[in-house]
């Protein structure tokens, strides 16, 4: 898998766990299919900027905060 996809997936998982969200809950808040988050966290999804924005809003942070340390 592409290194950036894996790194992004790890970041999403880290933030999700800090918020205390299940994968299903994050998907619901971000208005994504419930099967999408596991693929992101595993680094198997090549997410669009649209999805990055949805995830950052679900966490209540900016896109730059979501992509911190990239």
XYZ file of C-alpha atoms in Angstrom:
70
model
C 0.000 0.000 0.000
C 0.984 3.581 -0.551
C 2.796 4.996 2.474
C 0.669 8.133 2.656
C -2.543 6.068 2.666
C -1.246 4.014 5.581
C -0.104 7.117 7.455
C -3.462 8.819 6.890
C -5.286 5.705 8.070
C -3.200 5.590 11.241
C -3.979 9.252 11.899
C -7.711 8.692 11.434
C -7.629 5.712 13.786
C -5.639 7.654 16.384
C -8.125 10.538 16.354
C -11.120 8.196 16.295
C -9.910 6.390 19.393
C -9.162 9.690 21.162
C -12.746 10.776 20.487
C -14.058 7.419 21.667
C -15.827 6.748 18.360
C -16.407 3.347 16.864
C -15.685 3.028 13.157
C -19.434 2.932 12.555
C -20.015 6.100 14.610
C -17.313 8.002 12.733
C -18.807 6.903 9.430
C -22.231 8.075 10.568
C -20.975 11.497 11.698
C -18.910 11.935 8.526
C -21.811 10.777 6.321
C -19.791 7.918 4.858
C -20.690 4.275 4.348
C -19.933 2.254 7.492
C -17.615 -0.048 5.512
C -15.462 2.871 4.336
C -13.669 3.715 7.603
C -12.032 0.281 8.080
C -10.583 0.572 4.569
C -9.213 4.025 5.319
C -7.646 2.901 8.591
C -6.060 -0.105 6.891
C -4.523 2.178 4.254
C -6.494 0.448 1.493
C -8.537 3.479 0.430
C -7.287 6.324 -1.708
C -9.490 9.049 -0.244
C -10.511 12.206 -2.062
C -10.175 15.699 -0.655
C -13.961 15.653 -0.248
C -13.656 12.681 2.139
C -10.714 14.286 3.971
C -12.915 17.317 4.576
C -15.819 15.171 5.822
C -13.553 13.347 8.258
C -11.965 16.540 9.578
C -15.424 18.033 10.170
C -16.538 14.848 11.943
C -13.609 15.269 14.335
C -14.263 19.004 14.701
C -10.792 19.928 13.463
C -9.312 21.600 10.403
C -7.925 19.675 7.472
C -4.435 20.876 8.398
C -4.864 19.459 11.913
C -6.001 16.153 10.431
C -2.958 16.062 8.163
C -0.560 17.137 10.918
C 2.910 15.577 10.722
C 2.612 14.478 7.096
